[in-house]
XYZ file of C-alpha atoms in Angstrom:
646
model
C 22.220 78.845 23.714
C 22.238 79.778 27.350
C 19.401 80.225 30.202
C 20.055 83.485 31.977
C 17.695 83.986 34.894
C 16.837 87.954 36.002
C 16.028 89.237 38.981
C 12.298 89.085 38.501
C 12.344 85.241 38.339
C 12.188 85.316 33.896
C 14.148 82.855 32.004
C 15.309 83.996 28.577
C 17.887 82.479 26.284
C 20.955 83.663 24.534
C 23.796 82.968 22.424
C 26.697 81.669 24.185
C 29.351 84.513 24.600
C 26.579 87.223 25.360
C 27.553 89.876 27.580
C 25.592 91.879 30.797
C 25.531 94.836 27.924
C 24.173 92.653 25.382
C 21.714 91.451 27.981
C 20.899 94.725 29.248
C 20.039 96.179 25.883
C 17.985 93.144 24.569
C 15.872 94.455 27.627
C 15.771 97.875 26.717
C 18.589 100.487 24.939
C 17.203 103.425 27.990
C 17.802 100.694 30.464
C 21.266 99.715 29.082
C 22.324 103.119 29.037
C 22.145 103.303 32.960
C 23.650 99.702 33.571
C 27.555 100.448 35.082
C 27.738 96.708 36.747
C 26.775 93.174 36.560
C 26.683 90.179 39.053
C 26.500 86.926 37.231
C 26.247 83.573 39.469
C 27.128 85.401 42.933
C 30.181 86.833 40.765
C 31.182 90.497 40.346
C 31.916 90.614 36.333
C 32.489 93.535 34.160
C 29.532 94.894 31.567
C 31.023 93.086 28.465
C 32.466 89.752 29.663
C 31.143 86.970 27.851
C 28.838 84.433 29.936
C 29.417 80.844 28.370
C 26.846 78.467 31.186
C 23.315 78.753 32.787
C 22.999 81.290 34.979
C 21.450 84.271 37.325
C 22.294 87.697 36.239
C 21.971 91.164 37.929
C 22.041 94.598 36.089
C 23.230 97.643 38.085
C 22.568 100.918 38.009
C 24.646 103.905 39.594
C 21.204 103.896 42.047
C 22.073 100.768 43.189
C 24.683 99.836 45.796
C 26.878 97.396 44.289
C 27.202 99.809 41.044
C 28.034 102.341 43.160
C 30.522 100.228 44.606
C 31.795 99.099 40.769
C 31.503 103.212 39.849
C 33.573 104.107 43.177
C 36.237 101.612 42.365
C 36.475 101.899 38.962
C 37.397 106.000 40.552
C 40.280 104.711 42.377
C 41.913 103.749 39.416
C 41.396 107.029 37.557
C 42.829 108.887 40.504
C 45.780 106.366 41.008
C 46.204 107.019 37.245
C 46.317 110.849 37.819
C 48.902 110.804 40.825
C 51.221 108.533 39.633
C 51.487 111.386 35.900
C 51.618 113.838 39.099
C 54.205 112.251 41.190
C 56.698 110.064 39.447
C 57.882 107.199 41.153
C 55.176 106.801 43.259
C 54.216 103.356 44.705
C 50.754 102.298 44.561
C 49.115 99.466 47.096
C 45.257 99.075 46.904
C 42.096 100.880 46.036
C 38.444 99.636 47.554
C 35.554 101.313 47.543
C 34.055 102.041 50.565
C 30.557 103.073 52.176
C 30.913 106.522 50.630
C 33.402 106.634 47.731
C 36.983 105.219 48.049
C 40.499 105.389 48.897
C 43.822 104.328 47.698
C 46.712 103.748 49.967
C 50.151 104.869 48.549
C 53.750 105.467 49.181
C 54.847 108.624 48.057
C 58.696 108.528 48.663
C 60.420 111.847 48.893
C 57.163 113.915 47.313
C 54.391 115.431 50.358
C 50.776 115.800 49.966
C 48.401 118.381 51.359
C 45.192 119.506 50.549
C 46.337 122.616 48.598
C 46.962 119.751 46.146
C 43.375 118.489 45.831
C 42.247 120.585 43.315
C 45.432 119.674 41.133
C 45.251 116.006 41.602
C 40.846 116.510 40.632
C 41.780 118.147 37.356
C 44.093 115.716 36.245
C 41.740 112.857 37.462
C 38.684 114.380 35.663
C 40.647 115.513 32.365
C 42.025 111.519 32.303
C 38.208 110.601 32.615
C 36.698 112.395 29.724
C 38.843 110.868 27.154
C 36.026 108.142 27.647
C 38.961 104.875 28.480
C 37.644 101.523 28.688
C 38.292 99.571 31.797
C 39.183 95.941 30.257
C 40.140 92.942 32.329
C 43.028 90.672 31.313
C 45.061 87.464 33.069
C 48.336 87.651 33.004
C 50.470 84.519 35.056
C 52.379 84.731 38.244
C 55.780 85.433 37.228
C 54.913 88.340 34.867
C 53.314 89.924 37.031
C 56.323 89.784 39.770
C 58.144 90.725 36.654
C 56.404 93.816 36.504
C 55.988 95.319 39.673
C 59.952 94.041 41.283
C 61.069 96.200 37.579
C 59.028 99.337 39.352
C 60.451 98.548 42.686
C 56.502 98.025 44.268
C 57.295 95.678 47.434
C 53.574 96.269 48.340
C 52.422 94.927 44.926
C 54.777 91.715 45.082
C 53.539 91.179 48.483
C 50.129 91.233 47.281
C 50.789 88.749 44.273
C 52.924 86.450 45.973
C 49.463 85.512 48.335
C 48.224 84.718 44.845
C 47.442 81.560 43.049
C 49.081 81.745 39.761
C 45.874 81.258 36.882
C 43.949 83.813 39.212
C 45.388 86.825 38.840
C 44.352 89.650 36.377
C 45.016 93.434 35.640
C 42.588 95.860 34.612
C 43.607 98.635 31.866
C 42.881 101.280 31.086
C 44.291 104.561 29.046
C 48.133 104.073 29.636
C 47.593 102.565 33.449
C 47.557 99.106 34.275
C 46.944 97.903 38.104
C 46.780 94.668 39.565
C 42.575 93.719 40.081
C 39.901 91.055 40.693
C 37.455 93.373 38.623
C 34.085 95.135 39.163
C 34.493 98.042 36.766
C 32.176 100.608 34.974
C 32.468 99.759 31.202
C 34.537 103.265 31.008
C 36.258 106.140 32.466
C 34.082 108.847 31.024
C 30.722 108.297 33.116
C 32.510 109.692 35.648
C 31.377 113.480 35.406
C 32.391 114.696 39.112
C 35.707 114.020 41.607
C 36.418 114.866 44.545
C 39.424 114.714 46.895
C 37.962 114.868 50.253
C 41.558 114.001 52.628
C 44.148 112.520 53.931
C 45.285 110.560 56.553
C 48.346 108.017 57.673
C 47.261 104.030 57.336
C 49.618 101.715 58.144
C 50.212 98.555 55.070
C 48.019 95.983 55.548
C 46.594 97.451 59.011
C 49.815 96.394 60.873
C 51.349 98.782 63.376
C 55.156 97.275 62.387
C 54.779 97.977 58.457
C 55.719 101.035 56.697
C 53.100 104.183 56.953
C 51.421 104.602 53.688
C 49.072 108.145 52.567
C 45.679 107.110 52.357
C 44.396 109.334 50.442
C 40.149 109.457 50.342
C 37.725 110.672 47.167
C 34.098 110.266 45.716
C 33.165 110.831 42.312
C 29.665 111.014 40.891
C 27.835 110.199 37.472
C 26.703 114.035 37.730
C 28.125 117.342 39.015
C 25.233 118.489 40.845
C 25.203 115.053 42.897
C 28.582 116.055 43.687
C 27.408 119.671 44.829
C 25.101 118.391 46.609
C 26.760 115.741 48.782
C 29.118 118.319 49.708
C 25.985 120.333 51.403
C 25.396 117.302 53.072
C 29.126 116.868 54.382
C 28.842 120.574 55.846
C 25.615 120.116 57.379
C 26.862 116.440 58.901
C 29.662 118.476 60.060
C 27.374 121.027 61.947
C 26.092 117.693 63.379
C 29.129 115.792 64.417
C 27.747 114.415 67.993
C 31.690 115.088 69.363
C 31.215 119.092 68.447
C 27.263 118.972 69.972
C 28.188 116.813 72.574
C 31.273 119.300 74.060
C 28.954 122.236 73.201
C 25.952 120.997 74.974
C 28.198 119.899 77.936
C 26.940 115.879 77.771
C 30.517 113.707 77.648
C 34.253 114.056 77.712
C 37.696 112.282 77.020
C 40.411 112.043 78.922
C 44.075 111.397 78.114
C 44.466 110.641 81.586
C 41.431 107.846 82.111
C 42.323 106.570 78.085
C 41.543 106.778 74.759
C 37.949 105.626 74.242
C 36.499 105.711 77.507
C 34.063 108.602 77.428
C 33.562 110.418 80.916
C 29.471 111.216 81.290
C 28.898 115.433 82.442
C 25.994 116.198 84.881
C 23.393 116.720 81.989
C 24.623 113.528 79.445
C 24.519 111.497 82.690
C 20.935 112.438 82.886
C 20.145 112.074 79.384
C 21.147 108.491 79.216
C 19.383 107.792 82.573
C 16.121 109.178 81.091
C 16.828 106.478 78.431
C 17.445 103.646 80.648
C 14.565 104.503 82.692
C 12.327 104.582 79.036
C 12.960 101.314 78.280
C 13.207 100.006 81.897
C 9.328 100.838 81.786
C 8.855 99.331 78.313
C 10.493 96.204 79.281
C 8.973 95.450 82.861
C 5.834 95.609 80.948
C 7.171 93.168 78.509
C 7.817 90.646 81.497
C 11.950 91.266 82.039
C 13.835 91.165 85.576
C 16.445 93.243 85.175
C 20.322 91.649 86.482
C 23.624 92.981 87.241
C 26.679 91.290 86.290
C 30.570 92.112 87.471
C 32.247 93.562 84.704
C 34.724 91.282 84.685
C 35.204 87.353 84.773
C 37.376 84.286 84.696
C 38.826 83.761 81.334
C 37.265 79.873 81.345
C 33.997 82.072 81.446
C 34.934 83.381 78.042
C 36.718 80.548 77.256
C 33.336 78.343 77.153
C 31.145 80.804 75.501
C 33.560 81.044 72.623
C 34.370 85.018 72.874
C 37.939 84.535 73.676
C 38.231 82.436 70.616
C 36.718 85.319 68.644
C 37.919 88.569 70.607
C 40.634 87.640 72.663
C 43.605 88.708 70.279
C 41.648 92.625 70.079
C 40.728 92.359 73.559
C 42.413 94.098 76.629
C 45.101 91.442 78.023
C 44.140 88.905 80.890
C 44.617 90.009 84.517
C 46.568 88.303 86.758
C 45.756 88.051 90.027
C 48.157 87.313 93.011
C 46.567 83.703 92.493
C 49.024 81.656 90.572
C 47.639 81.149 86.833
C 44.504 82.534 87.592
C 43.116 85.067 84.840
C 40.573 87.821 84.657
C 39.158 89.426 81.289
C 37.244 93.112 81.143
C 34.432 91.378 80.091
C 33.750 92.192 75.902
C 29.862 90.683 76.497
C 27.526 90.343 78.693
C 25.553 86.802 77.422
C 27.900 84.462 79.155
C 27.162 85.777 82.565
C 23.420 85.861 81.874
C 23.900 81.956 80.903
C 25.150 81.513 84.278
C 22.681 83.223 86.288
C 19.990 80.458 84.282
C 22.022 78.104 85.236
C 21.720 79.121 89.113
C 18.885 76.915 89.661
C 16.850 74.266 87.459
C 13.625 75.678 84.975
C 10.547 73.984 84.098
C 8.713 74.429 80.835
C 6.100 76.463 82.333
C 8.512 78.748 84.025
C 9.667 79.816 80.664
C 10.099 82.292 78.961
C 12.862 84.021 81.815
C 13.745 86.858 80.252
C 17.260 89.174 82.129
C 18.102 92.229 81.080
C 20.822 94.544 82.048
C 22.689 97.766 81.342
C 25.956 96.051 81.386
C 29.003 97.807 80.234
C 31.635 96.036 78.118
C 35.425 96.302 76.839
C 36.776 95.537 74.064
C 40.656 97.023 73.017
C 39.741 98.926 69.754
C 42.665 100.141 67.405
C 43.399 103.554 68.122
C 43.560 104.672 64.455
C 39.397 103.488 64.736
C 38.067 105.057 68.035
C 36.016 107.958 67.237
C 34.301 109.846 69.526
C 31.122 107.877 71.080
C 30.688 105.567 67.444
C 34.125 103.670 68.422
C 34.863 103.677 72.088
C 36.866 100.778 74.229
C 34.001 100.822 76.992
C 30.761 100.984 76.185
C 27.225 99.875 77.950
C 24.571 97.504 76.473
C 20.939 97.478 76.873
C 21.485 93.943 76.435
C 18.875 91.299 77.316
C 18.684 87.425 76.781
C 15.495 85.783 77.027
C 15.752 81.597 77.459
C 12.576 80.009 75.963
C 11.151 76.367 74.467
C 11.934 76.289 70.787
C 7.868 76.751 70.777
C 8.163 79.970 72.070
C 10.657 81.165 69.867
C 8.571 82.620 66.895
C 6.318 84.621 69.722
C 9.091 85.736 71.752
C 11.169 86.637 68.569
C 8.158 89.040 67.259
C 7.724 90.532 70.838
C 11.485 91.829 71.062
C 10.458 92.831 67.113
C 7.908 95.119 68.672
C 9.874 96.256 71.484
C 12.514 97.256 69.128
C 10.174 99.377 66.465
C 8.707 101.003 69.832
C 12.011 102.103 71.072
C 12.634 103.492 67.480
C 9.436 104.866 66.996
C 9.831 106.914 70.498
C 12.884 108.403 69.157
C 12.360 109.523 65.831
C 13.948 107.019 63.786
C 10.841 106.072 61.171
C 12.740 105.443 57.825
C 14.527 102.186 58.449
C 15.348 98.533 56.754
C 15.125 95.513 58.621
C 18.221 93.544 57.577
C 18.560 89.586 58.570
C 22.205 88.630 58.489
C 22.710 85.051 58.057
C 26.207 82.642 57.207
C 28.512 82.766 54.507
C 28.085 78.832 53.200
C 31.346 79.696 52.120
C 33.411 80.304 55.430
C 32.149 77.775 57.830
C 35.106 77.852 59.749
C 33.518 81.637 60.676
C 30.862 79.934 62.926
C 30.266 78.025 65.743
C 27.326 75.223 65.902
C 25.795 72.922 63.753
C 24.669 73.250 60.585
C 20.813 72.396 61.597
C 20.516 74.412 64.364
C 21.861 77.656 61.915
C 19.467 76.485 59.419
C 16.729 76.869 62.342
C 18.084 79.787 63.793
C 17.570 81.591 60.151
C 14.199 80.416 59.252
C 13.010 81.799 62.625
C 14.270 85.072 61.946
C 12.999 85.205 58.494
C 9.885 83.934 59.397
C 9.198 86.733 61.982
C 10.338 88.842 59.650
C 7.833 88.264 57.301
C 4.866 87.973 59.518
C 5.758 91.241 61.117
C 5.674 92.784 57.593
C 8.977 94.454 58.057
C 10.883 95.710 54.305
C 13.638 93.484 54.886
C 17.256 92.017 53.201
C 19.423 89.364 54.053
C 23.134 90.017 54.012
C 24.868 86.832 53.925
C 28.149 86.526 55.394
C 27.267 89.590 58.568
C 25.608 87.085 61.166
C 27.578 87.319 64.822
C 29.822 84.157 65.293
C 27.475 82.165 67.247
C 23.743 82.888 65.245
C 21.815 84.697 62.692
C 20.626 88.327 63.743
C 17.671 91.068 62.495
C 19.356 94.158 62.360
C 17.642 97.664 62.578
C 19.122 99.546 59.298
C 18.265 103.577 59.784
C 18.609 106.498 57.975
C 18.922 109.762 59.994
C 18.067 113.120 58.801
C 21.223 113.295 56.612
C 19.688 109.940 54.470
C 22.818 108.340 56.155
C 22.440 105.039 57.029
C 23.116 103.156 60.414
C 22.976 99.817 62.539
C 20.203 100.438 65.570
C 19.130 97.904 67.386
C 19.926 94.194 67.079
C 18.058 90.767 67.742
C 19.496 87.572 67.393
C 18.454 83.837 68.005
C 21.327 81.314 69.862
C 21.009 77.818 69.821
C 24.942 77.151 70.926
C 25.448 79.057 73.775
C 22.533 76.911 75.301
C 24.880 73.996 74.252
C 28.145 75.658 75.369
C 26.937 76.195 79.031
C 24.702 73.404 79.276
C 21.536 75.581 79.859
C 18.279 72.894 80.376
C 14.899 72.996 81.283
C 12.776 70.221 82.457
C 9.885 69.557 79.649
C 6.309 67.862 79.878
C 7.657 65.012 79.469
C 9.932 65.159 82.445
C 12.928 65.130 80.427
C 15.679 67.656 79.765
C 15.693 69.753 76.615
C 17.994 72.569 75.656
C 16.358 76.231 75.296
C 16.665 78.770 72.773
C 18.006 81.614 73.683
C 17.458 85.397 71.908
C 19.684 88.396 72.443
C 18.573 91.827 72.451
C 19.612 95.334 72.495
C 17.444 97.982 70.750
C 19.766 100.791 71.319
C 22.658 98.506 70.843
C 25.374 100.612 72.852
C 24.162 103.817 74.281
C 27.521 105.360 73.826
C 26.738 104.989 69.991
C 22.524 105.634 70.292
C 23.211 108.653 72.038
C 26.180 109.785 69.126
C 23.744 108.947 66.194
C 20.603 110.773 68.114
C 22.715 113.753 68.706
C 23.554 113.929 64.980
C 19.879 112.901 63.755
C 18.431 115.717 65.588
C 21.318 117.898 65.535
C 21.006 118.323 69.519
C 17.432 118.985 69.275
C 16.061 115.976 71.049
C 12.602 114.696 71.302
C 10.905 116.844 74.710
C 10.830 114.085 76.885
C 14.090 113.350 76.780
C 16.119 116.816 76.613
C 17.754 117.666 79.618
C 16.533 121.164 80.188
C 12.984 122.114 78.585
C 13.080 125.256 79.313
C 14.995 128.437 80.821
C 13.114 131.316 82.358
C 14.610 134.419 81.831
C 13.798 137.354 84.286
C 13.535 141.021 82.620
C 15.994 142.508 85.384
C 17.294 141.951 88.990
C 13.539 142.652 90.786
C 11.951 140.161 88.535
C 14.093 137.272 89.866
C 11.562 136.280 92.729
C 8.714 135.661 89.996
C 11.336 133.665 88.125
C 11.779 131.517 91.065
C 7.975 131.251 91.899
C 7.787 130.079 88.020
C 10.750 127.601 88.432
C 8.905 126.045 91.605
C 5.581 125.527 89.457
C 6.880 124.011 86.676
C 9.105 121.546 88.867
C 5.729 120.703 89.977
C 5.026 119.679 86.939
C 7.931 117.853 86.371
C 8.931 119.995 83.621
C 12.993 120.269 83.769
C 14.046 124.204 84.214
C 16.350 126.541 85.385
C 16.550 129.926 85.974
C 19.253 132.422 84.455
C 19.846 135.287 86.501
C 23.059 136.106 85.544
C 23.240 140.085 84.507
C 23.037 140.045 80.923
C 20.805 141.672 78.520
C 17.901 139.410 78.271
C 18.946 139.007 74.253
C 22.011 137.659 75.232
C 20.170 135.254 77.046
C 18.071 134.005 74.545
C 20.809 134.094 71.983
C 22.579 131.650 74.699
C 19.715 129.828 75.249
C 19.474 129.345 71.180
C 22.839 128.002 71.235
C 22.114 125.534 73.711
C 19.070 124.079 72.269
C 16.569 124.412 75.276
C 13.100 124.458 73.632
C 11.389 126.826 75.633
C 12.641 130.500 76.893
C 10.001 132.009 79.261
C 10.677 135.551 79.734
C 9.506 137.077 83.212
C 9.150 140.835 83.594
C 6.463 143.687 85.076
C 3.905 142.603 83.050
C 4.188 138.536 83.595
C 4.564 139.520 86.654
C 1.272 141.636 87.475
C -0.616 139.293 85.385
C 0.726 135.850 86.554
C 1.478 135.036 83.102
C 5.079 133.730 81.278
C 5.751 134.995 78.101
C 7.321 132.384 75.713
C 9.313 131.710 72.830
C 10.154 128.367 71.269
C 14.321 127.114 69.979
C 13.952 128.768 66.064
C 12.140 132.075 67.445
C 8.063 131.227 67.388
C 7.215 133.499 69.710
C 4.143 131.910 71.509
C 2.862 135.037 73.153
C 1.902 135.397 76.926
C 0.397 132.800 78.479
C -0.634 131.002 82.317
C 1.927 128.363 83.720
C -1.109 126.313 83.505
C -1.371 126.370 79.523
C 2.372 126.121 79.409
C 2.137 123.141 81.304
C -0.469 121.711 79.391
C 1.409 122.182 76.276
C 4.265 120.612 76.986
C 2.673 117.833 77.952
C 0.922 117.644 75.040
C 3.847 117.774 72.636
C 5.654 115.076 74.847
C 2.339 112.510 74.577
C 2.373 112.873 70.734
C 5.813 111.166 70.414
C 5.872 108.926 73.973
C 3.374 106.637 73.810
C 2.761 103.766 76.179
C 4.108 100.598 75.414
């Protein structure tokens, strides 16, 4: 007999040779008929291997994300299956599955793909799925499986194999396919009810500029056909949403050939949006006790050098420059924390000076792939509301749960409610990943956790996604699509403390090392601003928009009102224009629909006479005719109900 350990913390005990389904049903038959995946011991295994040892198993389900991933994967294959019977003599590379569905990368020789072929290559996929194939694992040594794949003339597959240990390779089968596989499989091929070729696009093999261009051709499939139906919705409606199409319609950022690839250029009104942001938390964080720094954007390589980044980012970064100095270098700096360490170390710090907490809006470079940039999400230059805050190891749990605070204000302010808190500590497996001592992660981690807890946050840990030098808290959001992004980061340092030698004189007149946290609630604005424009599909919060409202005068003699009204409600501070242009005051408002501005105040004879605006909210509420005085109050109503005070 064996001990398997479930997720709830039960023991139970089992024949030797038992499998995740056998497991599964002994739990329940309606439970087992939903499991798709198992994870025995940290290990991805399929539904019906055999477990032989003590162990900890997990069941999935298609609701959960690693049977997803098995589901998505298990796809790949059934599409790989259906385009090799579609295009002979085909050569297939790999097949992951990714955040939404999967892809598989192939060479197709002299035949072309486009998407007039879709629908072929889905009803081939889905009429190989419903003859219900089993996916079964099976080793097979080193040479046969060069054998195999030099017979089809695959380079990419020997390639593959020959980085291979031989006793650790296996192929999964299934129907008349075979492909090379480490496993995590759906037990078979007819569960999946719903495909869908969604594009495709040029990848080079193995991400490397030099090797041959491969088709990468992208898919999802679903357990369900109205899951399918209904993701598509959601693709249209994220497409109505993409922040590049709002943010060239609303008139907020630009590229460039000329200035680069990935250096956005911010218009008149995105310029203003992102300095109402700065100012927001510039208010939030002088009440939490920051001074606020600027740092050159670039620095001597030592400077990067020291803090480990060049280690870490150099190779992606943009190149040194070379002044006319002999062999003296220059990096666009690719973070800001190294410069911060060095205004600490300006001048010595007693314990009761500390906390010192800097902040900046410092903008960083890093030399992204072009193949990755996209629009504001992936950019080469990109600004930080990055802060580091220097503190006693004492101070770290209080400090760590203020920037908490901070950070759930900031997302709070902005609409962003439905989140997960995720803590991303080390691999134990990839040391060589990280920099610092072993005791000082295992610190680091606890801290974070701790907080975690005591701020009664629903949160994960991810092992394996903490930054080079520490463990981090990472702000997990879902936007209005239920898509889910990284906002917001916090992370605890105890190395770069070590690395530049940062000290503080302690009650006991000695030096000690301090601890130091990084920040950044928005993380870059370049991406906050991307994801905001797509969460709110250009309809941001009131106190943040850049115009609140337009007034709209009746006809040519009504344009003097509309200017009195303008004046008053700059006044008020309220952000306005005036459009006097000779249009039909529909076209206006249609305009004025189109361009999001939440209020249209429409001026004629009888606003005039009366002293009144009459107005009509973004969507077509007509609010009736009212004083600049109640439209005043109003809007500062609706802007106190989602800005509070920090």
């Amino acid at each position: 007999m064996m001990k398997i350990t479930l997720p709830d913390g039960s023991i139970r005990e089992y024949a030797k040779g038992s499998t995740p389904m056998d497991i599964a049903k002994s739990i329940s038959e309606g439970f087992a008929r939903n499991v798709i995946s198992a994870k025995f011991n940290d290990t991805v295994v399929e539904t019906v291997t055999p477990l032989n040892e003590d162990g900890s198993l997990v069941l999935y389900t298609w609701k959960d994300k690693e049977g997803k991933k098995a589901f998505w994967h298990s796809s790949s294959h059934i599409v790989a299956q259906a385009l090799e019977e579609l295009y002979p003599g085909i050569k297939l590379t790999i097949g992951p599955a990714i955040d939404n569905g999967f892809y598989y990368d192939v060479d197709f020789g002299e035949h072309t793909l486009s998407e007039k072929d879709f629908s072929l290559i889905e009803k081939k996929a889905l009429e190989i799925a419903r003859g219900k194939h089993d996916f079964k694992m099976r080793p097979i040594s080193k040479a046969e499986a060069l054998s195999l794949y030099k017979s089809q003339g695959n380079e990419f597959k020997v390639e593959l194999i020959e980085n291979l240990e031989d006793g650790t390779i296996t192929f999964c089968d299934h129907d008349t396919f075979t492909d090379l596989c480490r496993g995590g499989h759906i037990p078979n091929t007819g569960i999946v009810k719903a495909i869908k070729i969604l594009n495709v696009a040029g990848a080079y093999w193995r991400g490397d500029e030099k090797k041959p261009q491969l088709t990468r051709v992208y898919g999802i499939s679903f357990p369900k056909q109205k899951e399918l139906t209904e993701y598509l919705a959601l693709i249209e409606e994220a497409k109505k949403r993409d922040h590049r199409k709002l943010g060239k319609e609303l008139e907020l950022f630009a590229f460039s050939t000329k200035v680069g690839q990935g250096l956005p250029l911010w218009l008149p009104k995105g310029a203003a949006l992102r300095e109402r942001l700065e100012n927001f938390l510039k208010k939030a964080q002088k009440k939490a006790g920051y001074e606020m720094v600027i740092t050159p954007h670039i620095g001597q390589k030592e400077l990067y050098v020291t803090s480990g980044h060049y280690e870490k980012y150099g190779a992606d970064s943009f190149q040194p420059i070379h002044t006319p100095k002999e062999d003296e270098e220059f990096l666009l700096k690719p973070m800001n924390c190294p410069h911060h360490c060095e205004i600490y170390n300006v001048r010595p710090f007693s314990y009761r000076e500390l906390p010192k907490r800097y902040a900046e809006f410092g903008t960083v470079y890093r030399y992204e792939q072009s193949g990755e940039l996209h629009g504001l999400t992936r950019v080469r230059g990109f600004t930080q509301d990055d802060a580091h805050i220097f503190c006693t190891p004492d101070q770290l749990d209080q400090e760590f749960k203020n920037v908490i605070d901070l950070s759930l204000y900031v997302l709070g302010s902005l609409g962003f409610d439905n989140f997960t808190a995720q803590v991303s500590v080390r691999d134990l497996d990839t040391p060589e990943k990280y920099i610092g001592s072993v005791e000082n992660w295992e610190k680091a981690e606890n801290a974070i956790i701790n907080a975690a807890k005591e701020k009664g946050l629903d949160y994960v840990i991810e092992k394996g996604e903490a930054a080079f030098y520490g463990p981090k808290l990472d702000f997990m959001v879902k936007d209005a699509l239920g898509r889910q992004w990284q906002l917001g980061t916090i992370q605890v340092d105890y190395n770069l403390p070590e690395r530049f030698d940062l000290t503080y004189k302690g009650s006991d007149n000695e030096l000690h090392r301090p601890v130091m946290i990084h920040r950044a609630p928005f993380g870059s604005m370049e991406r906050f601003i991307a994801l905001l424009l797509e969460h709110t599909g250009g309809n941001f919060p009131l106190w943040l928009i850049p115009e609140q409202a337009i007034v709209l005068p009746v006809s040519e003699k009504h344009e003097k009102y509309a200017e009195k009204v303008l004046k008053s409600l700059e006044n008020d501070e309220i952000r306005a224009l005036v459009d006097a242009r000779n249009e039909t005051v529909g076209k206006k408002i249609r305009e004025a629909e189109m361009n999001k501005i939440p209020f249209m105040l429409i001026v004629g004879e009888n606003e005039e006479a009366s002293n009144t605006i009459s107005v009509r909210r973004h969507g077509g509420e007509d609010l009736g005719s009212i004083s600049l005085e109640q439209f005043s109050d109003l809007v500062t109503t609706e802007i106190n109900s989602t800005l509070k005070s920090f």
